[in-house]
Amino acid sequence: MINKEVQNIAAAVSYINDGAVILSSGFGDAGAPISLLEALAKTDVKNLTIVSNNAGEGNYGLAALIKSGKVAKIICSYPISAGSIIFQNLYNQKKIQLNVVPQGTLSERMRAAGAGIGAFFTPTSAGTKLGEGKETRIIEGIEHVLEYPLKGDIALILAKKADRLGNIIYDKSARNFSPVMAMAATTTIVQVEELVEVGEMDPELIITPGIFIDRIFVHNK
Amino acid sequence: MINKEVQNIAAAVSYINDGAVILSSGFGDAGAPISLLEALAKTDVKNLTIVSNNAGEGNYGLAALIKSGKVAKIICSYPISAGSIIFQNLYNQKKIQLNVVPQGTLSERMRAAGAGIGAFFTPTSAGTKLGEGKETRIIEGIEHVLEYPLKGDIALILAKKADRLGNIIYDKSARNFSPVMAMAATTTIVQVEELVEVGEMDPELIITPGIFIDRIFVHNK
Amino acid sequence: MATIAKTVGLNRKQVAWRIAQEIPEGSYVNLGIGSPEMVANYIPDGREIFFHSENGILGMGPAPKPGQEDGNLINAGKKPVTLLPGGSYFNHTDSFAMIRGGHIDICVLGAYQVAENGDLANWATLDTTKPPGVGGAMDLAVGAKKIYIMMDHLTKDGQPKLMTSCTYPHTGYGVVRTIFTDLAVIDVIDKGFVVRELAKDMSLEDLRSKTDASLTLAKNWSVLNPPEMN
Amino acid sequence: MATIAKTVGLNRKQVAWRIAQEIPEGSYVNLGIGSPEMVANYIPDGREIFFHSENGILGMGPAPKPGQEDGNLINAGKKPVTLLPGGSYFNHTDSFAMIRGGHIDICVLGAYQVAENGDLANWATLDTTKPPGVGGAMDLAVGAKKIYIMMDHLTKDGQPKLMTSCTYPHTGYGVVRTIFTDLAVIDVIDKGFVVRELAKDMSLEDLRSKTDASLTLAKNWSVLNPPEMN
């Protein structure tokens, strides 16, 4: 019988390699896998690349991981939230690399990775500083830039409920990047509030089917 | 107060121009907007291009529209179902054009149209007869073809329930192409079984939000 | 009763009110972070408008009552909001498909600078000591059917923000439709600024002195005269 | 008791059975239209396998009981199916994202021809009097992690289907992993056919005479000997 649940949080974040590209869900705190990120901070992995919309706030979750010194590079759309002090300090000290990607392009590049699209042309960022150095093409009279897939080795995501097969539902706007990150990573690890029986979730409502999920950590609040 | 419901089926398919590109949902009969297609067959529109997975079966729905002589061209993945007699006869008489597109590329091209992607590289069909004449590129060692968006003037889709704002849910595998076609057309017309009150649908379960829907025809079985 | 010193121009609420009047019923609208969020407060009663938030919400409602906040229901500025009946949730990719795909009728954004050809600069200044951050600004700029700008006519230092061309890094090119400032409503038409409304007691000459580009007065221009708001 | 004439090789059910044994627990599997659908009937008891259907189903179950058919719950061959507990529905774009994105572990397809370098021809013949139709074959060919082929070793006319190179139009290049025929199980390794299993009473020489390409016998080859099935 398939059971993707792991028995503790250390097992959830085990076997992550040095230099891994980690997709980390959430828009601000909503949908961020705080506990998984903090557990990862306690491992001895190093030289990580983090892909996330933001760069962490306060000193918890992603900020705690960044503070641990394990993050070499961040790929995100908006690292300048008022609370992103830890990141901004390291950035100013040139101790962390930053790659800013427009939010929709960030999401679409991960979708391309998950959907087997080799590259795509998007009008977003064409002609701007963020489009510099990219291949461009005029399509239907509009300048586009060519963007490539952004694939993760690991995705750390948050959800509301899972079953042992990895079927998942989310809560409100905390859904945000989790579904696309689940598709785009080789191994997807989900932190959920509740594990339910197989068949309990409405099949019309399952947002991320188990095919995209590898490990489930049930976080008892 | 916004109300996207039309009062009768003639109104549902009104103002469709000659030469329109019509996206028609369904995988076989599942999810096919039979009544809308038959209503369209009764109008005096002509020279339509139909985009659909199949080419109609029997003499109802899409087959009836094709039989009416209003369809100049079909873009589809699989027009060779045993029941696609009307299409196949017209094809053999060279009275209808056919453009065969791999099923995933068909869907992805409509998604590109709906999502503002200018073009995309896909490995599907590279090096095959269906990839002939297309721009190619080796990405990560794999040959890809460049595919362009497939936009509709009109989408005719089927769903289970709608509210007056055009929020929609589907039934089982009848969902298939409807969500992507709703995104990819300038005007989307949905045939539903039931109209429900606004707020009655679970906001987590709404598959196609009203932003993609223009007209609702409630088909009383 | 003391006499209150009269200042020319609209306050922030009045600009939000003015923009709200411009939004037709049934529109799908994205409001940028900050001042543009205020526009939602001034939609005329009975006019049904659907607010989109880039983080995966359509049908966003006002802020919840104190104590009713839900950290999983926030807007693009990460502030608690509510969901109206008929609202829905979706993932980020679908949300930006809506944006980039041209399904958002109107997007109201703030700006550092707008050029007379509709170019927009609203994501970065020339200060390179801070890390850059763009969020969804570039996607919204290229994707929304109409971009409305809500901004002060001048910077805090008194510098013009309506320019012949942007000196700050571009967000998008030729994308701005209309600019709503504390002093005027200005359309971008044929690569030029056309003043459609002027604040009460504001002259075109005054406005020109505060603008680093040519201004044309629309034939049917009118006085921008919102209700009192404090 | 009459003596039953012995024919060499497996019947269709036995080939389906053999493929079913090859699928590990937890696999996400797409079964092509026609004979490959039979594979689902022979998964060993207690082995949990998830069947994907290109029209937006994961966790597809067997055919419903007569009278229980639902026209909205069909497989890729448009035949009625059921949904197992833990199954889900999704749209076509997401379904092909699963396929093209490499999330399907195994896809079992029929074939007209397979070449020794793994090339696959299964969507069109050389007959141009009929309209072409491809369905999801090309997406599956490039997307699934492993492509298994289920087919007769020879055509009905006795022509080889395992070839040096395909003469029919290609579906995909270098994509086939293993071919399960009525006579053998053959892996494609380093651009060559390697016989892993041979049907009972079948010699390698016999098989070579029915194959239009070189065959190597695997060191640890075995006899393909499924249970009786009628």
Coordinates of N, CA and C in Angstrom, one line a residue, chain B residues 27-28 30 54 57 77-81 87-88 91-92 98 100-105 107-108 111 122-130 171-177 179-180, chain D residues 33 54-57 70-78 89-94 96 100 123-125 128-136 138-139 142 169-173:
Chain B
F27 N -14.6 15.8 -25.5 CA -13.7 14.7 -25.9 C -14.7 13.6 -26.3
G28 N -14.9 13.4 -27.6 CA -16.1 12.7 -28.0 C -17.3 13.5 -27.6
A30 N -18.4 13.6 -24.4 CA -18.3 14.1 -23.1 C -17.8 15.5 -23.1
N54 N -12.2 16.3 -31.7 CA -12.7 15.3 -32.7 C -13.5 16.1 -33.7
E57 N -19.5 13.0 -34.3 CA -20.0 11.7 -34.6 C -21.5 11.7 -34.9
S77 N -7.3 16.9 -33.2 CA -6.3 15.9 -33.0 C -6.7 14.6 -33.6
Y78 N -8.0 14.3 -33.6 CA -8.4 12.9 -33.9 C -9.8 12.9 -34.6
P79 N -9.8 13.1 -35.9 CA -11.0 13.2 -36.7 C -11.5 11.8 -37.2
I80 N -10.8 10.7 -36.8 CA -11.0 9.4 -37.4 C -11.8 8.4 -36.5
S81 N -12.6 9.0 -35.6 CA -13.4 8.1 -34.8 C -14.4 7.4 -35.8
F87 N -18.0 14.1 -41.4 CA -16.7 14.8 -41.7 C -15.9 14.0 -42.7
Q88 N -15.8 12.7 -42.5 CA -14.9 11.9 -43.4 C -15.4 12.0 -44.9
Y91 N -14.5 15.3 -46.2 CA -13.0 15.4 -46.4 C -12.6 14.7 -47.6
N92 N -13.2 13.5 -47.9 CA -12.9 12.7 -49.1 C -13.3 13.5 -50.3
L98 N -8.6 20.2 -43.3 CA -8.3 19.5 -42.0 C -6.9 19.9 -41.6
V100 N -4.5 18.6 -38.6 CA -4.3 17.7 -37.5 C -3.2 18.2 -36.5
V101 N -3.5 18.3 -35.3 CA -2.5 18.9 -34.3 C -2.5 17.8 -33.1
P102 N -1.3 17.5 -32.6 CA -1.3 16.6 -31.5 C -2.1 17.1 -30.3
Q103 N -2.8 16.2 -29.6 CA -3.8 16.6 -28.6 C -3.2 17.6 -27.6
G104 N -2.0 17.3 -27.1 CA -1.4 18.1 -26.1 C -1.0 19.5 -26.6
T105 N -0.6 19.5 -27.9 CA -0.2 20.7 -28.5 C -1.4 21.6 -28.8
S107 N -4.2 21.6 -27.0 CA -4.6 22.2 -25.8 C -3.6 23.3 -25.3
E108 N -2.3 23.0 -25.5 CA -1.3 24.0 -25.0 C -1.3 25.3 -25.9
R111 N -4.0 27.3 -24.5 CA -3.6 27.8 -23.3 C -2.7 29.1 -23.5
T122 N 7.9 23.0 -27.9 CA 7.5 21.7 -27.4 C 8.2 20.6 -28.1
P123 N 8.5 19.5 -27.4 CA 9.2 18.4 -28.1 C 8.2 17.6 -28.9
T124 N 6.9 17.7 -28.6 CA 5.9 16.9 -29.3 C 5.8 17.2 -30.8
S125 N 5.9 16.2 -31.6 CA 5.9 16.2 -33.1 C 7.2 16.6 -33.8
A126 N 8.2 16.9 -33.0 CA 9.5 17.3 -33.6 C 10.0 16.1 -34.5
G127 N 10.3 16.4 -35.7 CA 10.9 15.5 -36.6 C 9.8 14.6 -37.3
T128 N 8.6 14.8 -37.0 CA 7.5 14.0 -37.6 C 6.8 14.8 -38.7
K129 N 5.9 14.1 -39.4 CA 5.1 14.8 -40.4 C 4.4 16.0 -39.9
L130 N 3.9 15.8 -38.6 CA 3.1 16.9 -38.1 C 4.0 18.1 -37.6
D171 N -18.6 18.4 -14.8 CA -18.9 17.0 -14.2 C -17.9 16.0 -14.8
K172 N -17.1 15.5 -13.8 CA -16.2 14.4 -14.1 C -15.3 14.7 -15.3
S173 N -15.1 13.7 -16.2 CA -14.2 13.9 -17.3 C -14.8 14.8 -18.4
A174 N -16.0 15.2 -18.2 CA -16.6 16.2 -19.2 C -15.9 17.6 -19.1
R175 N -15.1 17.7 -18.1 CA -14.4 19.0 -17.9 C -13.4 19.2 -19.1
N176 N -12.7 18.3 -19.5 CA -11.6 18.3 -20.5 C -11.2 19.6 -21.1
F177 N -11.7 20.0 -22.3 CA -11.2 21.2 -23.0 C -11.9 22.5 -22.6
P179 N -12.2 24.4 -19.8 CA -11.5 25.5 -19.1 C -10.5 26.2 -20.0
V180 N -9.8 25.5 -20.8 CA -8.8 26.1 -21.7 C -9.5 26.9 -22.8
Chain D
I33 N -5.1 3.4 -26.2 CA -6.4 2.9 -26.7 C -6.3 1.5 -27.3
E54 N -5.8 10.5 -20.6 CA -5.4 11.8 -21.2 C -6.6 12.8 -21.1
N55 N -7.8 12.3 -21.1 CA -8.9 13.2 -21.0 C -9.2 13.7 -19.6
G56 N -8.3 13.6 -18.7 CA -8.4 14.3 -17.4 C -8.8 13.5 -16.2
I57 N -8.3 12.3 -16.2 CA -8.6 11.4 -15.0 C -7.3 10.8 -14.5
D70 N -21.6 6.1 -17.2 CA -21.8 7.6 -17.1 C -21.1 8.2 -18.3
G71 N -21.8 8.8 -19.2 CA -21.2 9.4 -20.4 C -20.1 10.4 -20.1
N72 N -20.1 11.0 -18.9 CA -19.1 12.0 -18.5 C -17.9 11.3 -17.8
L73 N -17.9 10.0 -17.7 CA -16.8 9.3 -17.1 C -16.3 8.2 -18.1
I74 N -15.4 8.7 -19.0 CA -14.9 7.8 -20.0 C -13.4 7.8 -20.1
N75 N -12.9 6.8 -20.8 CA -11.4 6.8 -20.9 C -11.0 7.3 -22.3
A76 N -9.7 7.2 -22.6 CA -9.2 7.8 -23.8 C -9.8 7.2 -25.1
G77 N -10.3 5.9 -24.9 CA -10.9 5.3 -26.0 C -12.4 5.5 -26.0
K78 N -12.9 6.4 -25.1 CA -14.3 6.9 -25.0 C -15.2 5.8 -24.6
Y89 N -10.1 14.5 -11.1 CA -10.4 15.0 -12.4 C -9.6 16.3 -12.6
F90 N -9.2 16.6 -13.9 CA -8.5 17.9 -14.2 C -8.8 18.1 -15.6
N91 N -8.4 19.3 -16.0 CA -8.6 19.7 -17.4 C -7.6 19.1 -18.4
H92 N -7.8 19.3 -19.7 CA -7.0 18.7 -20.7 C -5.6 19.3 -20.7
T93 N -5.5 20.6 -20.4 CA -4.1 21.2 -20.4 C -3.3 20.6 -19.3
D94 N -3.9 20.5 -18.1 CA -3.2 19.9 -17.0 C -2.9 18.4 -17.2
F96 N -2.2 17.0 -20.1 CA -1.0 16.9 -21.0 C 0.2 17.5 -20.4
R100 N 3.5 15.5 -20.9 CA 4.6 16.1 -21.6 C 5.7 16.4 -20.6
W123 N 0.9 6.1 -35.4 CA -0.2 7.0 -35.6 C -0.8 7.0 -37.0
A124 N 0.0 6.6 -38.0 CA -0.5 6.7 -39.4 C 0.2 5.6 -40.2
T125 N -0.6 5.2 -41.1 CA 0.0 4.2 -42.1 C 0.4 5.0 -43.4
T128 N -3.1 7.0 -47.7 CA -3.4 8.5 -47.6 C -4.8 8.7 -48.1
T129 N -5.6 7.7 -48.2 CA -7.0 7.9 -48.7 C -7.9 8.3 -47.5
K130 N -7.4 8.0 -46.3 CA -8.2 8.3 -45.1 C -7.6 9.6 -44.4
P131 N -8.4 10.4 -43.7 CA -7.8 11.5 -43.1 C -6.9 11.1 -41.9
P132 N -5.8 11.8 -41.7 CA -4.9 11.5 -40.6 C -5.6 11.8 -39.2
G133 N -5.0 11.2 -38.2 CA -5.5 11.5 -36.8 C -4.4 11.0 -35.8
V134 N -4.1 11.8 -34.9 CA -3.0 11.5 -34.0 C -3.4 11.4 -32.6
G135 N -4.4 12.1 -32.1 CA -4.8 12.0 -30.7 C -3.6 12.4 -29.9
G136 N -3.4 11.7 -28.8 CA -2.3 12.1 -27.8 C -1.1 11.3 -28.0
M138 N 1.6 11.4 -29.9 CA 2.9 12.0 -30.0 C 3.3 12.7 -28.6
D139 N 2.4 13.2 -27.9 CA 2.6 13.7 -26.6 C 3.1 12.6 -25.6
V142 N 6.8 11.4 -26.4 CA 7.9 12.2 -26.0 C 7.9 12.4 -24.4
P169 N 5.1 6.6 -40.9 CA 5.4 7.9 -40.3 C 5.7 7.8 -38.8
H170 N 6.7 8.5 -38.4 CA 7.1 8.4 -37.0 C 6.2 9.1 -36.1
T171 N 6.0 8.5 -34.9 CA 5.3 9.1 -33.8 C 6.4 9.8 -32.9
G172 N 7.5 9.2 -32.6 CA 8.5 9.7 -31.8 C 9.8 9.0 -32.1
Y173 N 10.9 9.6 -31.6 CA 12.3 9.1 -32.0 C 13.0 8.6 -30.7

